[in-house]
PDB file of C-alpha atoms in Angstrom:
ATOM      1  CA  MET A   1      56.029 112.256 153.279  1.00 75.00           C
ATOM      2  CA  SER A   2      52.313 113.174 154.467  1.00 80.00           C
ATOM      3  CA  ARG A   3      49.320 112.924 152.841  1.00 81.00           C
ATOM      4  CA  SER A   4      49.235 116.933 152.771  1.00 80.00           C
ATOM      5  CA  ALA A   5      52.412 117.501 151.436  1.00 85.00           C
ATOM      6  CA  LYS A   6      52.199 115.216 148.279  1.00 87.00           C
ATOM      7  CA  ALA A   7      48.994 116.561 147.649  1.00 84.00           C
ATOM      8  CA  HIS A   8      50.630 119.903 147.529  1.00 86.00           C
ATOM      9  CA  LEU A   9      53.467 118.576 145.548  1.00 91.00           C
ATOM     10  CA  LEU A  10      51.426 116.665 143.008  1.00 89.00           C
ATOM     11  CA  LEU A  11      48.769 119.483 142.087  1.00 86.00           C
ATOM     12  CA  LEU A  12      51.862 121.778 141.906  1.00 91.00           C
ATOM     13  CA  LEU A  13      53.215 119.543 139.390  1.00 91.00           C
ATOM     14  CA  ALA A  14      49.936 119.350 137.601  1.00 87.00           C
ATOM     15  CA  THR A  15      49.377 123.446 137.602  1.00 90.00           C
ATOM     16  CA  PHE A  16      53.238 123.315 135.316  1.00 92.00           C
ATOM     17  CA  PHE A  17      51.666 120.851 132.812  1.00 91.00           C
ATOM     18  CA  TRP A  18      49.076 123.021 133.001  1.00 90.00           C
ATOM     19  CA  GLY A  19      51.430 126.559 132.502  1.00 92.00           C
ATOM     20  CA  ALA A  20      53.971 125.180 130.588  1.00 91.00           C
ATOM     21  CA  THR A  21      52.216 123.808 127.761  1.00 94.00           C
ATOM     22  CA  PHE A  22      50.785 127.085 126.370  1.00 94.00           C
ATOM     23  CA  VAL A  23      54.330 127.663 124.960  1.00 95.00           C
ATOM     24  CA  GLN A  24      54.174 124.383 123.553  1.00 95.00           C
ATOM     25  CA  ILE A  25      50.428 124.375 121.966  1.00 96.00           C
ATOM     26  CA  LYS A  26      51.796 127.578 120.465  1.00 95.00           C
ATOM     27  CA  ASP A  27      54.406 125.861 118.696  1.00 95.00           C
ATOM     28  CA  ALA A  28      52.282 122.960 117.362  1.00 96.00           C
ATOM     29  CA  LEU A  29      50.200 125.515 116.100  1.00 96.00           C
ATOM     30  CA  ARG A  30      52.392 126.381 113.418  1.00 95.00           C
ATOM     31  CA  GLN A  31      51.617 122.620 111.685  1.00 97.00           C
ATOM     32  CA  VAL A  32      48.033 121.588 112.970  1.00 97.00           C
ATOM     33  CA  THR A  33      44.987 124.204 112.857  1.00 97.00           C
ATOM     34  CA  PRO A  34      43.545 125.204 116.300  1.00 97.00           C
ATOM     35  CA  LEU A  35      40.316 122.743 116.498  1.00 97.00           C
ATOM     36  CA  THR A  36      41.542 119.995 114.897  1.00 97.00           C
ATOM     37  CA  PHE A  37      44.824 119.551 117.430  1.00 98.00           C
ATOM     38  CA  ASN A  38      41.671 119.820 120.731  1.00 96.00           C
ATOM     39  CA  ALA A  39      39.872 117.441 119.188  1.00 97.00           C
ATOM     40  CA  ILE A  40      42.896 115.203 118.663  1.00 97.00           C
ATOM     41  CA  ARG A  41      44.513 115.986 122.148  1.00 96.00           C
ATOM     42  CA  MET A  42      40.925 115.383 123.841  1.00 96.00           C
ATOM     43  CA  ILE A  43      40.076 112.279 122.339  1.00 97.00           C
ATOM     44  CA  VAL A  44      43.618 110.860 123.620  1.00 97.00           C
ATOM     45  CA  GLY A  45      42.913 112.390 126.910  1.00 95.00           C
ATOM     46  CA  ALA A  46      39.298 110.900 126.744  1.00 96.00           C
ATOM     47  CA  VAL A  47      40.686 107.252 125.800  1.00 96.00           C
ATOM     48  CA  ALA A  48      42.832 107.296 128.645  1.00 95.00           C
ATOM     49  CA  LEU A  49      40.733 108.456 131.200  1.00 94.00           C
ATOM     50  CA  VAL A  50      38.032 106.209 129.880  1.00 95.00           C
ATOM     51  CA  LEU A  51      40.654 103.320 130.743  1.00 94.00           C
ATOM     52  CA  ILE A  52      41.392 104.763 134.237  1.00 91.00           C
ATOM     53  CA  TYR A  53      38.000 104.666 135.274  1.00 92.00           C
ATOM     54  CA  ARG A  54      36.497 101.964 133.253  1.00 92.00           C
ATOM     55  CA  SER A  55      35.410 100.279 136.440  1.00 93.00           C
ATOM     56  CA  HIS A  56      33.338 102.908 137.767  1.00 91.00           C
ATOM     57  CA  LEU A  57      31.482 103.425 134.322  1.00 93.00           C
ATOM     58  CA  LYS A  58      29.478 100.228 133.572  1.00 89.00           C
ATOM     59  CA  LYS A  59      26.530 101.706 134.842  1.00 89.00           C
ATOM     60  CA  VAL A  60      25.694 105.636 134.586  1.00 93.00           C
ATOM     61  CA  PRO A  61      22.694 107.195 136.094  1.00 94.00           C
ATOM     62  CA  VAL A  62      21.047 109.205 132.946  1.00 94.00           C
ATOM     63  CA  GLN A  63      21.344 112.554 135.049  1.00 94.00           C
ATOM     64  CA  THR A  64      24.807 112.037 135.162  1.00 93.00           C
ATOM     65  CA  LEU A  65      25.334 111.744 131.348  1.00 95.00           C
ATOM     66  CA  LYS A  66      23.258 114.988 131.234  1.00 95.00           C
ATOM     67  CA  VAL A  67      25.333 117.013 133.017  1.00 94.00           C
ATOM     68  CA  SER A  68      28.517 115.424 131.761  1.00 93.00           C
ATOM     69  CA  ALA A  69      27.797 116.382 128.115  1.00 96.00           C
ATOM     70  CA  LEU A  70      26.722 119.814 129.423  1.00 95.00           C
ATOM     71  CA  LEU A  71      30.313 119.938 131.071  1.00 92.00           C
ATOM     72  CA  GLY A  72      32.152 118.874 128.239  1.00 94.00           C
ATOM     73  CA  ALA A  73      30.170 121.364 125.698  1.00 97.00           C
ATOM     74  CA  LEU A  74      31.319 124.154 127.838  1.00 95.00           C
ATOM     75  CA  LEU A  75      34.789 122.843 127.575  1.00 94.00           C
ATOM     76  CA  TRP A  76      34.070 122.229 123.924  1.00 97.00           C
ATOM     77  CA  ALA A  77      33.216 126.391 123.965  1.00 97.00           C
ATOM     78  CA  GLY A  78      36.190 127.669 126.155  1.00 95.00           C
ATOM     79  CA  TYR A  79      38.465 125.348 124.663  1.00 95.00           C
ATOM     80  CA  SER A  80      37.857 126.792 121.189  1.00 96.00           C
ATOM     81  CA  PHE A  81      37.873 130.107 122.408  1.00 97.00           C
ATOM     82  CA  GLN A  82      41.490 129.836 123.768  1.00 96.00           C
ATOM     83  CA  THR A  83      43.021 127.552 121.261  1.00 96.00           C
ATOM     84  CA  ARG A  84      42.196 129.874 118.557  1.00 96.00           C
ATOM     85  CA  GLY A  85      43.035 132.455 120.209  1.00 96.00           C
ATOM     86  CA  LEU A  86      46.503 131.218 121.033  1.00 96.00           C
ATOM     87  CA  VAL A  87      47.267 131.562 117.311  1.00 95.00           C
ATOM     88  CA  TYR A  88      47.357 135.628 117.664  1.00 94.00           C
ATOM     89  CA  THR A  89      48.593 136.032 120.851  1.00 93.00           C
ATOM     90  CA  THR A  90      51.423 134.840 123.309  1.00 91.00           C
ATOM     91  CA  PRO A  91      51.474 132.299 125.728  1.00 94.00           C
ATOM     92  CA  SER A  92      52.171 133.650 128.720  1.00 92.00           C
ATOM     93  CA  LYS A  93      48.904 136.616 127.418  1.00 92.00           C
ATOM     94  CA  SER A  94      47.026 133.790 127.263  1.00 93.00           C
ATOM     95  CA  ALA A  95      47.521 132.456 130.020  1.00 93.00           C
ATOM     96  CA  PHE A  96      46.932 135.231 131.950  1.00 92.00           C
ATOM     97  CA  VAL A  97      43.490 136.285 130.487  1.00 92.00           C
ATOM     98  CA  THR A  98      42.238 132.964 131.048  1.00 92.00           C
ATOM     99  CA  GLY A  99      43.034 133.453 134.512  1.00 88.00           C
ATOM    100  CA  VAL A 100      40.255 135.935 134.888  1.00 90.00           C
ATOM    101  CA  SER A 101      37.927 133.445 134.206  1.00 88.00           C
ATOM    102  CA  ILE A 102      38.849 132.544 138.296  1.00 84.00           C
ATOM    103  CA  VAL A 103      37.260 136.090 139.515  1.00 86.00           C
ATOM    104  CA  LEU A 104      34.479 135.889 136.926  1.00 89.00           C
ATOM    105  CA  VAL A 105      33.221 133.705 138.855  1.00 85.00           C
ATOM    106  CA  PRO A 106      31.619 135.635 142.162  1.00 85.00           C
ATOM    107  CA  VAL A 107      30.740 138.437 139.247  1.00 88.00           C
ATOM    108  CA  PHE A 108      28.509 135.778 137.383  1.00 90.00           C
ATOM    109  CA  LEU A 109      26.882 134.055 140.980  1.00 87.00           C
ATOM    110  CA  ALA A 110      26.423 138.008 141.888  1.00 87.00           C
ATOM    111  CA  LEU A 111      24.402 138.520 138.256  1.00 89.00           C
ATOM    112  CA  PHE A 112      22.945 135.409 137.707  1.00 89.00           C
ATOM    113  CA  TRP A 113      22.804 134.015 141.335  1.00 84.00           C
ATOM    114  CA  ARG A 114      22.122 136.921 143.148  1.00 81.00           C
ATOM    115  CA  ARG A 115      24.894 136.317 145.709  1.00 82.00           C
ATOM    116  CA  THR A 116      26.453 138.551 148.088  1.00 81.00           C
ATOM    117  CA  VAL A 117      29.907 139.994 147.358  1.00 79.00           C
ATOM    118  CA  ASN A 118      32.133 141.213 149.840  1.00 84.00           C
ATOM    119  CA  ARG A 119      34.648 144.368 149.538  1.00 86.00           C
ATOM    120  CA  ARG A 120      37.374 141.976 149.550  1.00 85.00           C
ATOM    121  CA  THR A 121      36.181 140.249 146.535  1.00 85.00           C
ATOM    122  CA  ALA A 122      35.374 143.503 144.599  1.00 89.00           C
ATOM    123  CA  LEU A 123      38.221 144.425 145.253  1.00 90.00           C
ATOM    124  CA  GLY A 124      40.245 141.945 143.491  1.00 88.00           C
ATOM    125  CA  VAL A 125      37.725 141.724 140.488  1.00 89.00           C
ATOM    126  CA  ALA A 126      38.476 145.241 140.111  1.00 92.00           C
ATOM    127  CA  LEU A 127      42.121 144.927 140.348  1.00 92.00           C
ATOM    128  CA  SER A 128      41.823 142.126 137.592  1.00 91.00           C
ATOM    129  CA  MET A 129      39.749 144.044 135.283  1.00 91.00           C
ATOM    130  CA  VAL A 130      42.320 147.159 135.646  1.00 92.00           C
ATOM    131  CA  GLY A 131      45.133 144.260 134.882  1.00 92.00           C
ATOM    132  CA  LEU A 132      43.259 142.481 131.946  1.00 90.00           C
ATOM    133  CA  TYR A 133      42.906 146.389 130.563  1.00 87.00           C
ATOM    134  CA  LEU A 134      46.350 147.341 130.558  1.00 89.00           C
ATOM    135  CA  LEU A 135      47.857 143.727 129.235  1.00 89.00           C
ATOM    136  CA  THR A 136      45.229 143.556 126.478  1.00 87.00           C
ATOM    137  CA  VAL A 137      44.355 147.051 125.508  1.00 83.00           C
ATOM    138  CA  PRO A 138      47.686 149.411 123.599  1.00 79.00           C
ATOM    139  CA  ALA A 139      48.459 152.304 125.154  1.00 72.00           C
ATOM    140  CA  ALA A 140      48.447 153.981 121.783  1.00 63.00           C
ATOM    141  CA  GLY A 141      45.251 154.085 119.343  1.00 52.00           C
ATOM    142  CA  SER A 142      41.488 155.884 119.798  1.00 47.00           C
ATOM    143  CA  ALA A 143      39.703 156.606 122.714  1.00 53.00           C
ATOM    144  CA  PHE A 144      41.080 153.868 125.174  1.00 57.00           C
ATOM    145  CA  GLY A 145      42.519 151.622 122.430  1.00 56.00           C
ATOM    146  CA  PHE A 146      40.031 149.154 122.020  1.00 59.00           C
ATOM    147  CA  SER A 147      40.033 149.138 118.496  1.00 62.00           C
ATOM    148  CA  ALA A 148      43.931 147.985 118.780  1.00 68.00           C
ATOM    149  CA  ILE A 149      43.074 145.013 120.681  1.00 81.00           C
ATOM    150  CA  ASN A 150      44.969 141.708 119.653  1.00 86.00           C
ATOM    151  CA  ARG A 151      42.475 139.507 117.920  1.00 91.00           C
ATOM    152  CA  GLY A 152      43.937 136.851 120.016  1.00 93.00           C
ATOM    153  CA  ASP A 153      43.485 138.583 123.371  1.00 92.00           C
ATOM    154  CA  LEU A 154      39.650 139.101 122.527  1.00 93.00           C
ATOM    155  CA  LEU A 155      39.078 135.019 121.596  1.00 95.00           C
ATOM    156  CA  THR A 156      40.591 134.179 124.768  1.00 95.00           C
ATOM    157  CA  LEU A 157      38.334 136.801 126.924  1.00 94.00           C
ATOM    158  CA  GLY A 158      35.448 134.543 125.174  1.00 95.00           C
ATOM    159  CA  CYS A 159      37.212 131.364 127.041  1.00 95.00           C
ATOM    160  CA  ALA A 160      37.669 133.291 130.276  1.00 93.00           C
ATOM    161  CA  VAL A 161      33.906 133.650 130.597  1.00 95.00           C
ATOM    162  CA  VAL A 162      32.901 130.417 129.397  1.00 95.00           C
ATOM    163  CA  PHE A 163      35.372 128.660 131.701  1.00 91.00           C
ATOM    164  CA  GLY A 164      33.680 131.329 134.534  1.00 89.00           C
ATOM    165  CA  PHE A 165      30.645 129.508 134.147  1.00 90.00           C
ATOM    166  CA  GLN A 166      32.240 125.942 133.837  1.00 88.00           C
ATOM    167  CA  ILE A 167      33.986 126.271 137.218  1.00 84.00           C
ATOM    168  CA  ILE A 168      30.513 127.367 138.436  1.00 86.00           C
ATOM    169  CA  VAL A 169      28.520 124.589 137.094  1.00 87.00           C
ATOM    170  CA  VAL A 170      31.549 121.726 137.848  1.00 84.00           C
ATOM    171  CA  GLY A 171      30.788 122.910 141.385  1.00 77.00           C
ATOM    172  CA  ARG A 172      27.149 122.092 141.463  1.00 82.00           C
ATOM    173  CA  VAL A 173      27.371 119.059 139.655  1.00 83.00           C
ATOM    174  CA  MET A 174      30.347 117.653 142.066  1.00 75.00           C
ATOM    175  CA  MET A 175      27.761 118.264 144.771  1.00 80.00           C
ATOM    176  CA  HIS A 176      25.482 115.290 143.713  1.00 86.00           C
ATOM    177  CA  HIS A 177      27.608 113.463 141.107  1.00 87.00           C
ATOM    178  CA  ARG A 178      30.853 111.091 141.257  1.00 87.00           C
ATOM    179  CA  PHE A 179      34.030 112.340 139.851  1.00 84.00           C
ATOM    180  CA  GLU A 180      34.352 108.960 138.613  1.00 89.00           C
ATOM    181  CA  HIS A 181      31.869 109.628 136.229  1.00 91.00           C
ATOM    182  CA  ILE A 182      31.764 112.566 134.968  1.00 90.00           C
ATOM    183  CA  GLY A 183      35.422 113.153 134.947  1.00 88.00           C
ATOM    184  CA  PRO A 184      35.823 110.984 132.046  1.00 92.00           C
ATOM    185  CA  LEU A 185      32.242 111.500 130.647  1.00 94.00           C
ATOM    186  CA  GLN A 186      32.702 115.540 129.983  1.00 92.00           C
ATOM    187  CA  ILE A 187      36.231 114.871 128.176  1.00 94.00           C
ATOM    188  CA  VAL A 188      34.469 111.990 126.093  1.00 96.00           C
ATOM    189  CA  ALA A 189      31.578 114.768 125.791  1.00 96.00           C
ATOM    190  CA  ALA A 190      34.138 117.492 124.707  1.00 95.00           C
ATOM    191  CA  ALA A 191      36.041 115.045 122.435  1.00 96.00           C
ATOM    192  CA  THR A 192      32.795 114.074 120.716  1.00 97.00           C
ATOM    193  CA  LEU A 193      31.909 117.655 119.666  1.00 97.00           C
ATOM    194  CA  MET A 194      35.588 119.157 119.012  1.00 97.00           C
ATOM    195  CA  THR A 195      35.308 115.940 116.681  1.00 97.00           C
ATOM    196  CA  ALA A 196      32.184 116.705 115.066  1.00 97.00           C
ATOM    197  CA  THR A 197      32.481 120.575 114.750  1.00 96.00           C
ATOM    198  CA  ALA A 198      36.581 120.947 113.895  1.00 96.00           C
ATOM    199  CA  PRO A 199      35.503 120.068 109.712  1.00 95.00           C
ATOM    200  CA  LEU A 200      32.405 122.442 110.237  1.00 95.00           C
ATOM    201  CA  MET A 201      34.309 125.702 111.758  1.00 95.00           C
ATOM    202  CA  GLU A 202      37.721 125.574 110.240  1.00 95.00           C
ATOM    203  CA  ARG A 203      39.572 123.776 107.578  1.00 95.00           C
ATOM    204  CA  PRO A 204      40.949 120.867 109.002  1.00 95.00           C
ATOM    205  CA  ALA A 205      45.111 120.313 108.464  1.00 96.00           C
ATOM    206  CA  ILE A 206      47.913 119.233 110.360  1.00 97.00           C
ATOM    207  CA  VAL A 207      51.410 117.844 109.673  1.00 97.00           C
ATOM    208  CA  TRP A 208      52.225 114.533 111.806  1.00 97.00           C
ATOM    209  CA  SER A 209      55.687 116.271 112.988  1.00 97.00           C
ATOM    210  CA  PRO A 210      57.410 115.189 116.397  1.00 96.00           C
ATOM    211  CA  ARG A 211      56.863 118.623 117.764  1.00 95.00           C
ATOM    212  CA  VAL A 212      52.654 118.577 116.995  1.00 97.00           C
ATOM    213  CA  ILE A 213      52.704 114.431 117.989  1.00 97.00           C
ATOM    214  CA  ALA A 214      54.285 115.241 121.412  1.00 96.00           C
ATOM    215  CA  ALA A 215      52.093 118.538 121.961  1.00 96.00           C
ATOM    216  CA  ILE A 216      48.951 115.744 121.274  1.00 97.00           C
ATOM    217  CA  LEU A 217      50.433 113.893 123.435  1.00 96.00           C
ATOM    218  CA  VAL A 218      51.512 115.817 126.767  1.00 95.00           C
ATOM    219  CA  THR A 219      48.114 118.056 126.441  1.00 95.00           C
ATOM    220  CA  GLY A 220      45.747 114.799 126.241  1.00 94.00           C
ATOM    221  CA  LEU A 221      47.953 112.473 128.246  1.00 94.00           C
ATOM    222  CA  LEU A 222      49.565 114.925 131.082  1.00 92.00           C
ATOM    223  CA  CYS A 223      47.393 117.680 131.447  1.00 91.00           C
ATOM    224  CA  THR A 224      43.815 116.125 131.236  1.00 87.00           C
ATOM    225  CA  ALA A 225      44.260 112.232 131.868  1.00 88.00           C
ATOM    226  CA  ALA A 226      46.947 112.555 134.643  1.00 88.00           C
ATOM    227  CA  ALA A 227      46.549 116.255 135.902  1.00 85.00           C
ATOM    228  CA  PHE A 228      42.512 115.786 136.162  1.00 78.00           C
ATOM    229  CA  THR A 229      43.238 112.915 138.285  1.00 81.00           C
ATOM    230  CA  ILE A 230      45.969 114.217 140.205  1.00 84.00           C
ATOM    231  CA  GLN A 231      43.033 117.296 141.106  1.00 76.00           C
ATOM    232  CA  ALA A 232      40.595 114.778 141.864  1.00 71.00           C
ATOM    233  CA  TRP A 233      42.646 113.052 144.981  1.00 79.00           C
ATOM    234  CA  ALA A 234      45.119 116.061 145.774  1.00 78.00           C
ATOM    235  CA  GLN A 235      41.670 118.472 146.816  1.00 68.00           C
ATOM    236  CA  GLN A 236      40.308 115.588 148.883  1.00 69.00           C
ATOM    237  CA  PHE A 237      43.431 116.654 151.706  1.00 77.00           C
ATOM    238  CA  LEU A 238      43.627 120.584 150.599  1.00 72.00           C
ATOM    239  CA  PRO A 239      42.407 123.753 151.738  1.00 68.00           C
ATOM    240  CA  PRO A 240      40.664 125.649 149.376  1.00 59.00           C
ATOM    241  CA  THR A 241      42.761 128.904 150.150  1.00 61.00           C
ATOM    242  CA  HIS A 242      45.956 126.342 149.229  1.00 69.00           C
ATOM    243  CA  THR A 243      43.879 125.000 146.486  1.00 69.00           C
ATOM    244  CA  ALA A 244      43.644 128.457 144.703  1.00 67.00           C
ATOM    245  CA  LEU A 245      47.068 129.469 145.453  1.00 74.00           C
ATOM    246  CA  ILE A 246      48.463 126.048 143.918  1.00 81.00           C
ATOM    247  CA  PHE A 247      46.402 127.051 140.563  1.00 77.00           C
ATOM    248  CA  LEU A 248      48.019 130.505 140.230  1.00 80.00           C
ATOM    249  CA  MET A 249      51.135 129.552 139.559  1.00 87.00           C
ATOM    250  CA  GLU A 250      49.801 128.360 136.179  1.00 87.00           C
ATOM    251  CA  GLN A 251      49.709 131.896 134.987  1.00 89.00           C
ATOM    252  CA  VAL A 252      53.557 131.866 136.052  1.00 89.00           C
ATOM    253  CA  PHE A 253      54.227 129.042 134.799  1.00 92.00           C
ATOM    254  CA  ALA A 254      53.534 130.207 131.439  1.00 91.00           C
ATOM    255  CA  TRP A 255      54.847 133.653 131.858  1.00 91.00           C
ATOM    256  CA  MET A 256      58.261 131.196 133.102  1.00 91.00           C
ATOM    257  CA  THR A 257      58.220 129.013 130.191  1.00 92.00           C
ATOM    258  CA  SER A 258      57.252 131.376 127.364  1.00 91.00           C
ATOM    259  CA  PHE A 259      60.776 133.684 128.790  1.00 90.00           C
ATOM    260  CA  ILE A 260      62.778 131.301 128.309  1.00 91.00           C
ATOM    261  CA  VAL A 261      61.940 129.338 125.589  1.00 90.00           C
ATOM    262  CA  LEU A 262      60.387 132.093 123.163  1.00 85.00           C
ATOM    263  CA  HIS A 263      62.213 135.162 124.952  1.00 87.00           C
ATOM    264  CA  GLU A 264      58.827 136.793 125.302  1.00 85.00           C
ATOM    265  CA  ARG A 265      58.818 140.003 127.008  1.00 85.00           C
ATOM    266  CA  LEU A 266      55.629 141.841 127.883  1.00 84.00           C
ATOM    267  CA  GLY A 267      56.599 144.963 128.350  1.00 84.00           C
ATOM    268  CA  TYR A 268      56.355 147.503 131.506  1.00 87.00           C
ATOM    269  CA  ARG A 269      52.473 147.936 130.759  1.00 89.00           C
ATOM    270  CA  ALA A 270      51.603 144.731 130.065  1.00 88.00           C
ATOM    271  CA  THR A 271      53.898 143.278 133.052  1.00 92.00           C
ATOM    272  CA  GLY A 272      52.176 145.596 135.039  1.00 93.00           C
ATOM    273  CA  GLY A 273      48.444 144.150 134.183  1.00 92.00           C
ATOM    274  CA  ALA A 274      49.839 140.661 134.638  1.00 92.00           C
ATOM    275  CA  VAL A 275      50.566 141.664 138.203  1.00 92.00           C
ATOM    276  CA  LEU A 276      47.498 143.228 139.049  1.00 93.00           C
ATOM    277  CA  ILE A 277      45.463 140.080 137.786  1.00 90.00           C
ATOM    278  CA  LEU A 278      47.196 137.924 139.351  1.00 91.00           C
ATOM    279  CA  ALA A 279      46.886 140.264 142.572  1.00 91.00           C
ATOM    280  CA  GLY A 280      43.344 140.630 141.762  1.00 89.00           C
ATOM    281  CA  ILE A 281      43.070 136.545 141.987  1.00 85.00           C
ATOM    282  CA  LEU A 282      44.861 136.547 144.681  1.00 85.00           C
ATOM    283  CA  VAL A 283      42.660 139.029 146.778  1.00 85.00           C
ATOM    284  CA  ALA A 284      39.434 138.046 145.593  1.00 80.00           C
ATOM    285  CA  GLU A 285      40.079 133.812 146.121  1.00 71.00           C
ATOM    286  CA  LEU A 286      42.161 133.916 149.129  1.00 66.00           C
ATOM    287  CA  LYS A 287      39.600 134.693 152.101  1.00 57.00           C
ATOM    288  CA  GLY A 288      41.500 132.329 154.684  1.00 43.00           C
ATOM    289  CA  THR A 289      38.847 130.026 155.258  1.00 38.00           C
ATOM    290  CA  ALA A 290      36.573 127.653 153.936  1.00 43.00           C
ATOM    291  CA  GLU A 291      33.736 128.560 156.139  1.00 44.00           C
ATOM    292  CA  GLU A 292      34.306 132.106 154.902  1.00 43.00           C
ATOM    293  CA  MET A 293      33.988 131.249 151.294  1.00 44.00           C
ATOM    294  CA  LYS A 294      31.027 128.903 151.777  1.00 50.00           C
ATOM    295  CA  ALA A 295      29.181 132.178 153.321  1.00 47.00           C
ATOM    296  CA  GLU A 296      29.975 134.135 150.462  1.00 42.00           C
ATOM    297  CA  LEU A 297      29.706 131.683 147.230  1.00 41.00           C
ATOM    298  CA  GLY A 298      27.758 128.568 148.848  1.00 49.00           C
ATOM    299  CA  PRO A 299      29.267 125.530 149.355  1.00 46.00           C
ATOM    300  CA  GLU A 300      28.707 123.994 145.796  1.00 44.00           C
ATOM    301  CA  VAL A 301      31.762 126.084 144.462  1.00 44.00           C
ATOM    302  CA  ILE A 302      34.128 125.301 146.555  1.00 39.00           C
ATOM    303  CA  GLY A 303      37.480 123.927 145.550  1.00 41.00           C
ATOM    304  CA  SER A 304      35.887 123.583 141.691  1.00 42.00           C
ATOM    305  CA  GLU A 305      38.254 125.845 140.553  1.00 41.00           C
ATOM    306  CA  GLU A 306      40.573 124.212 138.076  1.00 42.00           C
ATOM    307  CA  GLY A 307      43.679 125.036 135.404  1.00 48.00           C
ATOM    308  CA  ASN A 308      43.121 125.013 131.712  1.00 60.00           C
ATOM    309  CA  ALA A 309      45.528 124.426 128.880  1.00 64.00           C
TER     310      ALA A 309
END
């Protein structure tokens, strides 16, 4: 098997981890408070990554420590929104709303970095926004139904906004710093913040049941340590268009596992919204060539899109 084929398969496996665990986390949250769960799973991931990259962490530049702390803070905020939101919404809706972060990247680049957005990207953003509306806003209700939006969907939208900025910052940071440093240190920073703030933001509670332990180990070891390592290796050998298409499968895997395990059905309106979000991401992200993406968004953000679950 060629190196490119291995990269495709391994990155698809990592994306499956991210997508499939939305259901597992939802189930675990019956017996553990969301921010406590985040803290424990991130500690597990941080320990694993530090062990994997320990030979690279003997001498880390001060500037790398600073940007790792910034990235850790973004991960802390994003996961806090996402996991708290998952208490109130369904796994598939959580995954699709989180996926909107990808199309928010060109929006933020245009608003805050004055980057040009071409028509194709604008169309993709528009499709995703319409899809987001159909997915999260009920047909019944006052005006356009905004008053009836699920609390969990709103929290998850906050997650998408944070992760949109995180994608941009990661791309800029990785132009000047080594992943062997940034990868584990951003998780260490996130774990530290989560551990410090969980007791302040909620009343921590956990039942050490098999379902909770399994969710912690899977999300900490597979979704964090293993998936981050796979991503770092695989993206060296894949064009950005292939990477974007593979990451798109995270929402599909979440949808499939939620249907199979929880028998979740979105309904015609929400399903149409989910399809539009996927279509919008495809239109906005699959530009055809790396050169075109660099011309539009800048080289510092290429290859930085990453899955979050």
